[in-house]
Amino acid sequence: MLTFISKRILEAIPTLLILITVSFFLMHSAPGSPFSSERTLPPEVLANINAKYHLDEPVINQYFYYLGGLLQGDLGPSFRYKDFTINELIAQSFPVSAEIGIWSFLVALLVGVGCGIVAALKQNSWLDYSVMGFANLGIVLPNFVLAPLCILFFSIYNHWLPPGGWNGGAWPYLVMPVIAMSTSYIAQIARITRGSMIETMHSNFIRTARAKGLPQHRIIFHHALRPAMLPVLSYLGPAFVGIVTGSVIVDVYFGTGGIGQHFINGALNRDYSMVMGVTILVGALTILFNAIVDILYAVIDPKIRY
Amino acid sequence: MNKTLLATALITASFASMQLHAAEVPAGVKLADKQELVRGGGSEPSTMDPQKMEGTPASIRSKDLFEGLYNQDGDGNQIPGVAKSYDVNADNTQYTFHLRQDAKWSNGDPVTAEDFVYAFTRSVDPALASPYAWFMEIPSIVNASKIIAGEADPSTLGVKAVDDHTFQVTLERPVPYFVKMTSHQNMFPVPKKVVEKWGDDWTKPEHMVSNGAYKMDEWIVNEKMVFSRNKNYWNDEKTIINKVTYLPIESPNAELKRFQAGQIDLTYELPNDHYKQLLRDMPDEVVVTPKLGTYYYQFNTTKAPYNDVRVRKALSYAIDRNVITKFVTGTGELPAYSFTPEVVNDFSPATPEYATWTQKERNERAKALLEEAGYTQSNPLSFSLLYNTNENHKKIAIAIASMWKKTLGVTVTLENQEWKTYLETKKHQQFDVARAGWIGDYNEASTMLDLLTTTHGNNDGKYSNTEYDKLLHDARTMQQPAENYNKAEEVAIEQDMAVAPIYQYTEKRLVKSYLGGYMPNPEDNVYARDMYIIKH
């Protein structure tokens, strides 16, 4: 196992380097500069700004400047938020998204897996239809619809929760972002769990267990659940990364200050270093969580060994 | 009296008797116990350093944190800020500002003329690379252009601290409206000692020192910016709001929801699609005021057939501006026939002749002109109309394209580009006709009209007329430039139709009925220190 983990870490380095290189040159090939604005700057002012940020040098030089900074843990200055470095911005916003994400992930996992199992065990019953109807609703109701609906219900009509803000993560500020963030994941997890559980429950070893007269709960928890969770686990790795790196909609609607907004704004503002910063963050997390999923696979399924 | 003083005819503009800013609560109004204001702040500002700022979100916040030489009242008139009064010499080239003795920074230090010298100098210093450095070139402060271009040392800028409380600015040419520019954030003072101590980090809440009615307590990017009263502000006694929170919310719909839920007292904008419903549901809270700006279509005059005035006029005449403002935008905008909006100070643009015609007459004239230019049903004109991604721009483009199709048989391809790409495309004249808009930087007609001069950096249509350029150039030295401005409008719009003005912008906000003292002006210079929360 240790060899496997070391191998994954070593593999991650060239993968990240390729990701950084491709993203860097793609970003710099987009039309417009970080400093183009409606009020065209006089050429001499633009030249001053470009010189300050090395934008007057060939892209390849800029790439090596960037790599040099990166090796020292410096993600560079923000081209858009001039009073902050990317390290500061990510340090400020990522914990917010991570907190919303972890809560959303736990809710999605518990509710999603629970709903999926119930639906599978009561296949084609009213309970199955209700649960899966709810799951489908979660998929067709994207969070840009759900977020304003939440505010309407919880804040405008009932004044139960504040309509936005973060306030250091106090729970009233957390509830709606978690609902908006977790719903679609609940739906996906429930669907995958149901499908996998039905398949497992129809397999030969379950039939054998039943023939032996094992009680239903023992069949479910001791025999069916582990193999049924493998497809869910495959989904959870990338889903976890997606969920903890935030959502633009959640950030915009609830004003949480999470990292989600930086994804889109970084690209739209041609904030090169911001785009690179979030790309590296997401890339590193994706590699890390895929590795964790692989390890968990081995733990759950003894047939898989590395 | 010495010779210099004798030689210089000093005009003293004393504002001592004028009403100063700060909240004026009408008699009988009971104030709420909690005086805390929450404002929608648009997008997150890119910086809170006055000399690095650009864009409205930063500008509105800066008005609470800093104070320049002059402020503006609800009508956009200049009222004293850090300067109590000013003297100007006879030919409008030397302005001497007398600073109030009691102006202080939030750390208790006095605000001195040296702080202004430092701020003005850093604004043009290439080392700072201020995106608004050009703003200092407009009034032609001595050597500003040379310093920006790196041809002169920043210390040679035409600014001087005569003594601690006398600040002097010398201009290369007479600029009668210079004082109007001093309420712009680029000319706000910054605390030299603090900036030098902390460098780029001086704007962090733990370091920032400001001279406005408020100081910064908290700044969490994309969540909030919180200000509290600056007890050292010279007029703090008359300030009522204790705490101001700005919420950076880019989506007008999200902002509306938070307003409806009672979290925001004053929005940054309102969603156009909800305007009529909001007017019905909460008429007292919808506030629409004129803004110093014009929405227009730009012709690329570097290529045929847009270099043909007949084509430009035909396309402009065929736009039914009343339909656009009534049914497409529909949020109180005024149809624009001249380039300068009516709200501009000290100038009322004359009504061009085509504005007096009926739309039917304009359409007929448009058809005739296009035919004259060689475009008929058998040889129809077709071109692309460029606009940046935005639902409102799209709606306007669709409406105008259909007007052109119906009236002139013109085929228009709509070309939508994302913001930065759109800017690049326009800058390199890779368009036929493009959507554009311009919001003035100071309340004087030249802030609009300069845009159509040959060398202006935002004249993307490359309109050029030597007569127009001369009129604007001469206007700079005139005490009463309105005549030249009207002639300029006549040349650029009535005669040449350099661009097609469409509508005059408005500022649209939701304001809680319990918020008093909100006084929007054409430049949107609104100060929290003027406001108060009424008991509700």
PDB file of C-alpha atoms in Angstrom, chain A residues 48-290:
ATOM      1  CA  ASN A  48       3.848  51.054 -16.855  1.00  0.00           C
ATOM      2  CA  ILE A  49       1.303  48.537 -15.623  1.00  0.00           C
ATOM      3  CA  ASN A  50       2.502  45.793 -17.963  1.00  0.00           C
ATOM      4  CA  ALA A  51       6.084  46.356 -16.845  1.00  0.00           C
ATOM      5  CA  LYS A  52       5.042  46.094 -13.200  1.00  0.00           C
ATOM      6  CA  TYR A  53       3.492  42.670 -13.801  1.00  0.00           C
ATOM      7  CA  HIS A  54       6.126  41.440 -16.350  1.00  0.00           C
ATOM      8  CA  LEU A  55       3.425  41.405 -19.022  1.00  0.00           C
ATOM      9  CA  ASP A  56       5.769  43.249 -21.353  1.00  0.00           C
ATOM     10  CA  GLU A  57       8.020  40.202 -21.488  1.00  0.00           C
ATOM     11  CA  PRO A  58       7.588  37.067 -23.649  1.00  0.00           C
ATOM     12  CA  VAL A  59       5.017  34.598 -22.307  1.00  0.00           C
ATOM     13  CA  ILE A  60       7.700  31.975 -21.826  1.00  0.00           C
ATOM     14  CA  ASN A  61       9.561  34.305 -19.421  1.00  0.00           C
ATOM     15  CA  GLN A  62       6.320  34.925 -17.558  1.00  0.00           C
ATOM     16  CA  TYR A  63       5.837  31.169 -17.323  1.00  0.00           C
ATOM     17  CA  PHE A  64       9.220  30.684 -15.714  1.00  0.00           C
ATOM     18  CA  TYR A  65       8.645  33.616 -13.334  1.00  0.00           C
ATOM     19  CA  TYR A  66       5.427  31.903 -12.342  1.00  0.00           C
ATOM     20  CA  LEU A  67       7.051  28.511 -11.850  1.00  0.00           C
ATOM     21  CA  GLY A  68       9.826  30.146  -9.819  1.00  0.00           C
ATOM     22  CA  GLY A  69       7.278  31.724  -7.494  1.00  0.00           C
ATOM     23  CA  LEU A  70       5.309  28.509  -7.294  1.00  0.00           C
ATOM     24  CA  LEU A  71       8.352  26.560  -6.122  1.00  0.00           C
ATOM     25  CA  GLN A  72       8.513  28.972  -3.188  1.00  0.00           C
ATOM     26  CA  GLY A  73       4.804  28.524  -2.493  1.00  0.00           C
ATOM     27  CA  ASP A  74       3.938  31.909  -3.997  1.00  0.00           C
ATOM     28  CA  LEU A  75       0.895  31.876  -6.274  1.00  0.00           C
ATOM     29  CA  GLY A  76       1.606  35.439  -7.338  1.00  0.00           C
ATOM     30  CA  PRO A  77      -0.215  38.753  -7.042  1.00  0.00           C
ATOM     31  CA  SER A  78      -3.833  39.012  -8.109  1.00  0.00           C
ATOM     32  CA  PHE A  79      -4.159  41.014 -11.330  1.00  0.00           C
ATOM     33  CA  ARG A  80      -7.689  41.934 -10.359  1.00  0.00           C
ATOM     34  CA  TYR A  81      -7.625  42.358  -6.566  1.00  0.00           C
ATOM     35  CA  LYS A  82      -4.595  44.564  -6.361  1.00  0.00           C
ATOM     36  CA  ASP A  83      -4.517  44.686  -2.560  1.00  0.00           C
ATOM     37  CA  PHE A  84      -4.222  40.910  -2.205  1.00  0.00           C
ATOM     38  CA  THR A  85      -1.996  38.058  -3.235  1.00  0.00           C
ATOM     39  CA  ILE A  86      -3.545  34.850  -4.544  1.00  0.00           C
ATOM     40  CA  ASN A  87      -2.283  33.046  -1.434  1.00  0.00           C
ATOM     41  CA  GLU A  88      -4.226  35.510   0.735  1.00  0.00           C
ATOM     42  CA  LEU A  89      -7.380  35.251  -1.357  1.00  0.00           C
ATOM     43  CA  ILE A  90      -7.362  31.458  -1.410  1.00  0.00           C
ATOM     44  CA  ALA A  91      -6.550  31.323   2.310  1.00  0.00           C
ATOM     45  CA  GLN A  92      -9.551  33.577   2.938  1.00  0.00           C
ATOM     46  CA  SER A  93     -12.068  31.929   0.657  1.00  0.00           C
ATOM     47  CA  PHE A  94     -11.191  28.232   0.522  1.00  0.00           C
ATOM     48  CA  PRO A  95     -11.994  27.481   4.197  1.00  0.00           C
ATOM     49  CA  VAL A  96     -15.474  28.941   3.642  1.00  0.00           C
ATOM     50  CA  SER A  97     -16.119  26.709   0.630  1.00  0.00           C
ATOM     51  CA  ALA A  98     -14.548  23.748   2.393  1.00  0.00           C
ATOM     52  CA  GLU A  99     -16.831  24.177   5.408  1.00  0.00           C
ATOM     53  CA  ILE A 100     -19.950  24.468   3.274  1.00  0.00           C
ATOM     54  CA  GLY A 101     -18.621  21.598   1.148  1.00  0.00           C
ATOM     55  CA  ILE A 102     -17.889  19.195   3.996  1.00  0.00           C
ATOM     56  CA  TRP A 103     -21.306  19.729   5.565  1.00  0.00           C
ATOM     57  CA  SER A 104     -22.973  19.410   2.177  1.00  0.00           C
ATOM     58  CA  PHE A 105     -20.990  16.275   1.448  1.00  0.00           C
ATOM     59  CA  LEU A 106     -21.985  14.651   4.734  1.00  0.00           C
ATOM     60  CA  VAL A 107     -25.635  15.558   4.218  1.00  0.00           C
ATOM     61  CA  ALA A 108     -25.520  14.359   0.615  1.00  0.00           C
ATOM     62  CA  LEU A 109     -23.836  11.111   1.601  1.00  0.00           C
ATOM     63  CA  LEU A 110     -26.155  10.235   4.472  1.00  0.00           C
ATOM     64  CA  VAL A 111     -29.392  11.300   2.834  1.00  0.00           C
ATOM     65  CA  GLY A 112     -28.382  10.096  -0.638  1.00  0.00           C
ATOM     66  CA  VAL A 113     -27.207   6.643   0.443  1.00  0.00           C
ATOM     67  CA  GLY A 114     -30.181   6.287   2.822  1.00  0.00           C
ATOM     68  CA  CYS A 115     -32.695   7.208   0.149  1.00  0.00           C
ATOM     69  CA  GLY A 116     -30.980   4.948  -2.394  1.00  0.00           C
ATOM     70  CA  ILE A 117     -31.070   1.918  -0.090  1.00  0.00           C
ATOM     71  CA  VAL A 118     -34.719   2.469   0.868  1.00  0.00           C
ATOM     72  CA  ALA A 119     -35.698   2.916  -2.778  1.00  0.00           C
ATOM     73  CA  ALA A 120     -33.812  -0.228  -3.799  1.00  0.00           C
ATOM     74  CA  LEU A 121     -35.256  -2.375  -1.034  1.00  0.00           C
ATOM     75  CA  LYS A 122     -38.775  -1.156  -1.747  1.00  0.00           C
ATOM     76  CA  GLN A 123     -38.292  -1.288  -5.497  1.00  0.00           C
ATOM     77  CA  ASN A 124     -41.335  -0.206  -7.531  1.00  0.00           C
ATOM     78  CA  SER A 125     -43.318   0.679  -4.413  1.00  0.00           C
ATOM     79  CA  TRP A 126     -44.761   4.101  -3.627  1.00  0.00           C
ATOM     80  CA  LEU A 127     -41.770   4.686  -1.353  1.00  0.00           C
ATOM     81  CA  ASP A 128     -39.374   3.994  -4.235  1.00  0.00           C
ATOM     82  CA  TYR A 129     -41.294   6.340  -6.523  1.00  0.00           C
ATOM     83  CA  SER A 130     -41.464   9.072  -3.868  1.00  0.00           C
ATOM     84  CA  VAL A 131     -37.790   8.868  -3.001  1.00  0.00           C
ATOM     85  CA  MET A 132     -36.668   8.762  -6.615  1.00  0.00           C
ATOM     86  CA  GLY A 133     -39.131  11.510  -7.525  1.00  0.00           C
ATOM     87  CA  PHE A 134     -37.444  13.647  -4.906  1.00  0.00           C
ATOM     88  CA  ALA A 135     -34.057  12.636  -6.292  1.00  0.00           C
ATOM     89  CA  ASN A 136     -35.069  13.591  -9.821  1.00  0.00           C
ATOM     90  CA  LEU A 137     -36.363  16.898  -8.519  1.00  0.00           C
ATOM     91  CA  GLY A 138     -32.930  17.528  -7.036  1.00  0.00           C
ATOM     92  CA  ILE A 139     -31.390  17.014 -10.457  1.00  0.00           C
ATOM     93  CA  VAL A 140     -33.828  19.135 -12.427  1.00  0.00           C
ATOM     94  CA  LEU A 141     -33.764  21.914  -9.826  1.00  0.00           C
ATOM     95  CA  PRO A 142     -30.353  23.470 -10.353  1.00  0.00           C
ATOM     96  CA  ASN A 143     -28.913  25.514  -7.516  1.00  0.00           C
ATOM     97  CA  PHE A 144     -29.493  28.809  -9.321  1.00  0.00           C
ATOM     98  CA  VAL A 145     -33.199  28.036  -8.951  1.00  0.00           C
ATOM     99  CA  LEU A 146     -32.941  26.492  -5.525  1.00  0.00           C
ATOM    100  CA  ALA A 147     -30.901  29.304  -3.972  1.00  0.00           C
ATOM    101  CA  PRO A 148     -33.452  32.078  -4.596  1.00  0.00           C
ATOM    102  CA  LEU A 149     -36.267  29.685  -3.628  1.00  0.00           C
ATOM    103  CA  CYS A 150     -34.536  29.010  -0.317  1.00  0.00           C
ATOM    104  CA  ILE A 151     -34.177  32.732   0.349  1.00  0.00           C
ATOM    105  CA  LEU A 152     -37.818  33.268  -0.573  1.00  0.00           C
ATOM    106  CA  PHE A 153     -39.045  30.549   1.793  1.00  0.00           C
ATOM    107  CA  PHE A 154     -36.625  30.794   4.717  1.00  0.00           C
ATOM    108  CA  SER A 155     -35.898  34.525   4.712  1.00  0.00           C
ATOM    109  CA  ILE A 156     -38.532  36.561   2.923  1.00  0.00           C
ATOM    110  CA  TYR A 157     -41.710  34.648   3.861  1.00  0.00           C
ATOM    111  CA  ASN A 158     -40.685  33.232   7.208  1.00  0.00           C
ATOM    112  CA  HIS A 159     -37.719  35.266   8.484  1.00  0.00           C
ATOM    113  CA  TRP A 160     -36.159  32.099   9.879  1.00  0.00           C
ATOM    114  CA  LEU A 161     -32.713  32.496   8.416  1.00  0.00           C
ATOM    115  CA  PRO A 162     -30.535  35.384   7.259  1.00  0.00           C
ATOM    116  CA  PRO A 163     -30.717  35.731   3.459  1.00  0.00           C
ATOM    117  CA  GLY A 164     -26.982  35.827   3.023  1.00  0.00           C
ATOM    118  CA  GLY A 165     -23.545  36.461   4.430  1.00  0.00           C
ATOM    119  CA  TRP A 166     -21.186  34.145   6.227  1.00  0.00           C
ATOM    120  CA  ASN A 167     -20.555  35.663   9.629  1.00  0.00           C
ATOM    121  CA  GLY A 168     -17.669  33.366  10.396  1.00  0.00           C
ATOM    122  CA  GLY A 169     -19.692  30.276   9.574  1.00  0.00           C
ATOM    123  CA  ALA A 170     -22.396  30.657  12.248  1.00  0.00           C
ATOM    124  CA  TRP A 171     -24.971  27.918  11.639  1.00  0.00           C
ATOM    125  CA  PRO A 172     -27.919  30.117  10.537  1.00  0.00           C
ATOM    126  CA  TYR A 173     -25.703  31.305   7.684  1.00  0.00           C
ATOM    127  CA  LEU A 174     -24.719  27.758   6.802  1.00  0.00           C
ATOM    128  CA  VAL A 175     -28.142  26.136   6.405  1.00  0.00           C
ATOM    129  CA  MET A 176     -29.256  27.511   3.045  1.00  0.00           C
ATOM    130  CA  PRO A 177     -25.876  27.185   1.298  1.00  0.00           C
ATOM    131  CA  VAL A 178     -25.734  23.542   2.450  1.00  0.00           C
ATOM    132  CA  ILE A 179     -29.254  22.871   1.159  1.00  0.00           C
ATOM    133  CA  ALA A 180     -28.494  24.530  -2.179  1.00  0.00           C
ATOM    134  CA  MET A 181     -25.182  22.766  -2.485  1.00  0.00           C
ATOM    135  CA  SER A 182     -26.159  19.266  -1.392  1.00  0.00           C
ATOM    136  CA  THR A 183     -29.469  18.740  -3.167  1.00  0.00           C
ATOM    137  CA  SER A 184     -28.135  17.745  -6.562  1.00  0.00           C
ATOM    138  CA  TYR A 185     -25.493  15.516  -4.945  1.00  0.00           C
ATOM    139  CA  ILE A 186     -28.170  13.828  -2.784  1.00  0.00           C
ATOM    140  CA  ALA A 187     -30.064  13.083  -5.962  1.00  0.00           C
ATOM    141  CA  GLN A 188     -27.052  11.669  -7.798  1.00  0.00           C
ATOM    142  CA  ILE A 189     -25.909   9.547  -4.864  1.00  0.00           C
ATOM    143  CA  ALA A 190     -29.442   8.206  -4.303  1.00  0.00           C
ATOM    144  CA  ARG A 191     -29.728   7.193  -7.967  1.00  0.00           C
ATOM    145  CA  ILE A 192     -26.343   5.479  -8.039  1.00  0.00           C
ATOM    146  CA  THR A 193     -26.946   3.736  -4.703  1.00  0.00           C
ATOM    147  CA  ARG A 194     -30.357   2.503  -5.780  1.00  0.00           C
ATOM    148  CA  GLY A 195     -29.112   1.084  -9.061  1.00  0.00           C
ATOM    149  CA  SER A 196     -26.101  -0.567  -7.511  1.00  0.00           C
ATOM    150  CA  MET A 197     -28.088  -1.922  -4.563  1.00  0.00           C
ATOM    151  CA  ILE A 198     -30.742  -3.453  -6.831  1.00  0.00           C
ATOM    152  CA  GLU A 199     -28.040  -5.091  -8.907  1.00  0.00           C
ATOM    153  CA  THR A 200     -26.290  -6.444  -5.818  1.00  0.00           C
ATOM    154  CA  MET A 201     -29.521  -7.697  -4.264  1.00  0.00           C
ATOM    155  CA  HIS A 202     -30.152  -9.739  -7.408  1.00  0.00           C
ATOM    156  CA  SER A 203     -26.733 -11.319  -7.442  1.00  0.00           C
ATOM    157  CA  ASN A 204     -26.033 -14.980  -6.740  1.00  0.00           C
ATOM    158  CA  PHE A 205     -24.265 -14.566  -3.417  1.00  0.00           C
ATOM    159  CA  ILE A 206     -27.279 -12.666  -1.979  1.00  0.00           C
ATOM    160  CA  ARG A 207     -29.594 -15.393  -3.271  1.00  0.00           C
ATOM    161  CA  THR A 208     -27.351 -17.920  -1.505  1.00  0.00           C
ATOM    162  CA  ALA A 209     -27.443 -15.888   1.694  1.00  0.00           C
ATOM    163  CA  ARG A 210     -31.229 -15.766   1.524  1.00  0.00           C
ATOM    164  CA  ALA A 211     -31.375 -19.535   0.893  1.00  0.00           C
ATOM    165  CA  LYS A 212     -29.300 -20.018   4.018  1.00  0.00           C
ATOM    166  CA  GLY A 213     -32.030 -18.180   5.909  1.00  0.00           C
ATOM    167  CA  LEU A 214     -29.994 -15.160   6.966  1.00  0.00           C
ATOM    168  CA  PRO A 215     -32.118 -12.286   8.263  1.00  0.00           C
ATOM    169  CA  GLN A 216     -32.710  -9.376   5.876  1.00  0.00           C
ATOM    170  CA  HIS A 217     -30.776  -6.777   7.919  1.00  0.00           C
ATOM    171  CA  ARG A 218     -27.745  -9.053   8.049  1.00  0.00           C
ATOM    172  CA  ILE A 219     -27.912  -9.620   4.296  1.00  0.00           C
ATOM    173  CA  ILE A 220     -28.109  -5.898   3.673  1.00  0.00           C
ATOM    174  CA  PHE A 221     -25.455  -4.633   6.081  1.00  0.00           C
ATOM    175  CA  HIS A 222     -22.986  -7.534   6.038  1.00  0.00           C
ATOM    176  CA  HIS A 223     -23.186  -8.719   2.464  1.00  0.00           C
ATOM    177  CA  ALA A 224     -24.892  -6.282   0.094  1.00  0.00           C
ATOM    178  CA  LEU A 225     -23.822  -2.871   1.273  1.00  0.00           C
ATOM    179  CA  ARG A 226     -20.059  -3.140   0.745  1.00  0.00           C
ATOM    180  CA  PRO A 227     -20.105  -4.257  -2.899  1.00  0.00           C
ATOM    181  CA  ALA A 228     -23.049  -1.951  -3.609  1.00  0.00           C
ATOM    182  CA  MET A 229     -21.029   1.030  -2.404  1.00  0.00           C
ATOM    183  CA  LEU A 230     -18.213   0.631  -4.953  1.00  0.00           C
ATOM    184  CA  PRO A 231     -19.877   2.634  -7.762  1.00  0.00           C
ATOM    185  CA  VAL A 232     -20.937   5.248  -5.176  1.00  0.00           C
ATOM    186  CA  LEU A 233     -17.342   5.507  -4.023  1.00  0.00           C
ATOM    187  CA  SER A 234     -16.124   6.117  -7.575  1.00  0.00           C
ATOM    188  CA  TYR A 235     -18.545   9.016  -7.790  1.00  0.00           C
ATOM    189  CA  LEU A 236     -17.618  10.426  -4.382  1.00  0.00           C
ATOM    190  CA  GLY A 237     -13.973  11.265  -5.181  1.00  0.00           C
ATOM    191  CA  PRO A 238     -14.544  13.875  -7.882  1.00  0.00           C
ATOM    192  CA  ALA A 239     -17.846  14.873  -6.228  1.00  0.00           C
ATOM    193  CA  PHE A 240     -16.022  15.735  -3.016  1.00  0.00           C
ATOM    194  CA  VAL A 241     -13.566  17.940  -4.895  1.00  0.00           C
ATOM    195  CA  GLY A 242     -16.422  19.658  -6.715  1.00  0.00           C
ATOM    196  CA  ILE A 243     -18.348  20.206  -3.526  1.00  0.00           C
ATOM    197  CA  VAL A 244     -15.495  21.594  -1.398  1.00  0.00           C
ATOM    198  CA  THR A 245     -14.244  23.939  -4.088  1.00  0.00           C
ATOM    199  CA  GLY A 246     -17.550  25.730  -3.966  1.00  0.00           C
ATOM    200  CA  SER A 247     -20.156  26.969  -6.326  1.00  0.00           C
ATOM    201  CA  VAL A 248     -20.437  30.320  -8.058  1.00  0.00           C
ATOM    202  CA  ILE A 249     -24.192  30.314  -7.565  1.00  0.00           C
ATOM    203  CA  VAL A 250     -24.010  29.610  -3.856  1.00  0.00           C
ATOM    204  CA  ASP A 251     -21.371  32.301  -3.399  1.00  0.00           C
ATOM    205  CA  VAL A 252     -23.247  34.855  -5.469  1.00  0.00           C
ATOM    206  CA  TYR A 253     -26.672  34.245  -3.947  1.00  0.00           C
ATOM    207  CA  PHE A 254     -25.638  33.842  -0.349  1.00  0.00           C
ATOM    208  CA  GLY A 255     -22.608  36.132  -0.401  1.00  0.00           C
ATOM    209  CA  THR A 256     -20.546  33.633   1.547  1.00  0.00           C
ATOM    210  CA  GLY A 257     -17.162  34.764   0.234  1.00  0.00           C
ATOM    211  CA  GLY A 258     -16.273  31.236  -0.891  1.00  0.00           C
ATOM    212  CA  ILE A 259     -13.883  30.303  -3.642  1.00  0.00           C
ATOM    213  CA  GLY A 260     -16.557  29.542  -6.245  1.00  0.00           C
ATOM    214  CA  GLN A 261     -16.752  33.115  -7.490  1.00  0.00           C
ATOM    215  CA  HIS A 262     -13.022  33.172  -8.137  1.00  0.00           C
ATOM    216  CA  PHE A 263     -13.370  30.477 -10.817  1.00  0.00           C
ATOM    217  CA  ILE A 264     -15.558  32.514 -13.098  1.00  0.00           C
ATOM    218  CA  ASN A 265     -14.354  35.983 -12.189  1.00  0.00           C
ATOM    219  CA  GLY A 266     -10.732  34.932 -12.565  1.00  0.00           C
ATOM    220  CA  ALA A 267     -11.360  33.873 -16.143  1.00  0.00           C
ATOM    221  CA  LEU A 268     -13.596  36.819 -17.040  1.00  0.00           C
ATOM    222  CA  ASN A 269     -11.176  39.347 -15.572  1.00  0.00           C
ATOM    223  CA  ARG A 270      -8.152  37.624 -17.126  1.00  0.00           C
ATOM    224  CA  ASP A 271      -6.755  37.386 -13.629  1.00  0.00           C
ATOM    225  CA  TYR A 272      -4.097  34.941 -14.788  1.00  0.00           C
ATOM    226  CA  SER A 273      -2.687  34.120 -11.396  1.00  0.00           C
ATOM    227  CA  MET A 274      -6.144  33.601  -9.891  1.00  0.00           C
ATOM    228  CA  VAL A 275      -7.084  31.162 -12.648  1.00  0.00           C
ATOM    229  CA  MET A 276      -3.808  29.345 -12.128  1.00  0.00           C
ATOM    230  CA  GLY A 277      -4.264  29.310  -8.355  1.00  0.00           C
ATOM    231  CA  VAL A 278      -7.712  27.733  -8.439  1.00  0.00           C
ATOM    232  CA  THR A 279      -6.667  25.340 -11.220  1.00  0.00           C
ATOM    233  CA  ILE A 280      -3.747  24.092  -9.144  1.00  0.00           C
ATOM    234  CA  LEU A 281      -5.964  23.791  -6.084  1.00  0.00           C
ATOM    235  CA  VAL A 282      -8.630  21.802  -7.909  1.00  0.00           C
ATOM    236  CA  GLY A 283      -6.016  19.729  -9.728  1.00  0.00           C
ATOM    237  CA  ALA A 284      -4.188  18.824  -6.535  1.00  0.00           C
ATOM    238  CA  LEU A 285      -7.413  17.988  -4.709  1.00  0.00           C
ATOM    239  CA  THR A 286      -8.635  15.850  -7.608  1.00  0.00           C
ATOM    240  CA  ILE A 287      -5.420  13.833  -7.646  1.00  0.00           C
ATOM    241  CA  LEU A 288      -5.507  13.490  -3.854  1.00  0.00           C
ATOM    242  CA  PHE A 289      -9.115  12.365  -3.639  1.00  0.00           C
ATOM    243  CA  ASN A 290      -8.836   9.970  -6.553  1.00  0.00           C
TER     244      ASN A 290
END
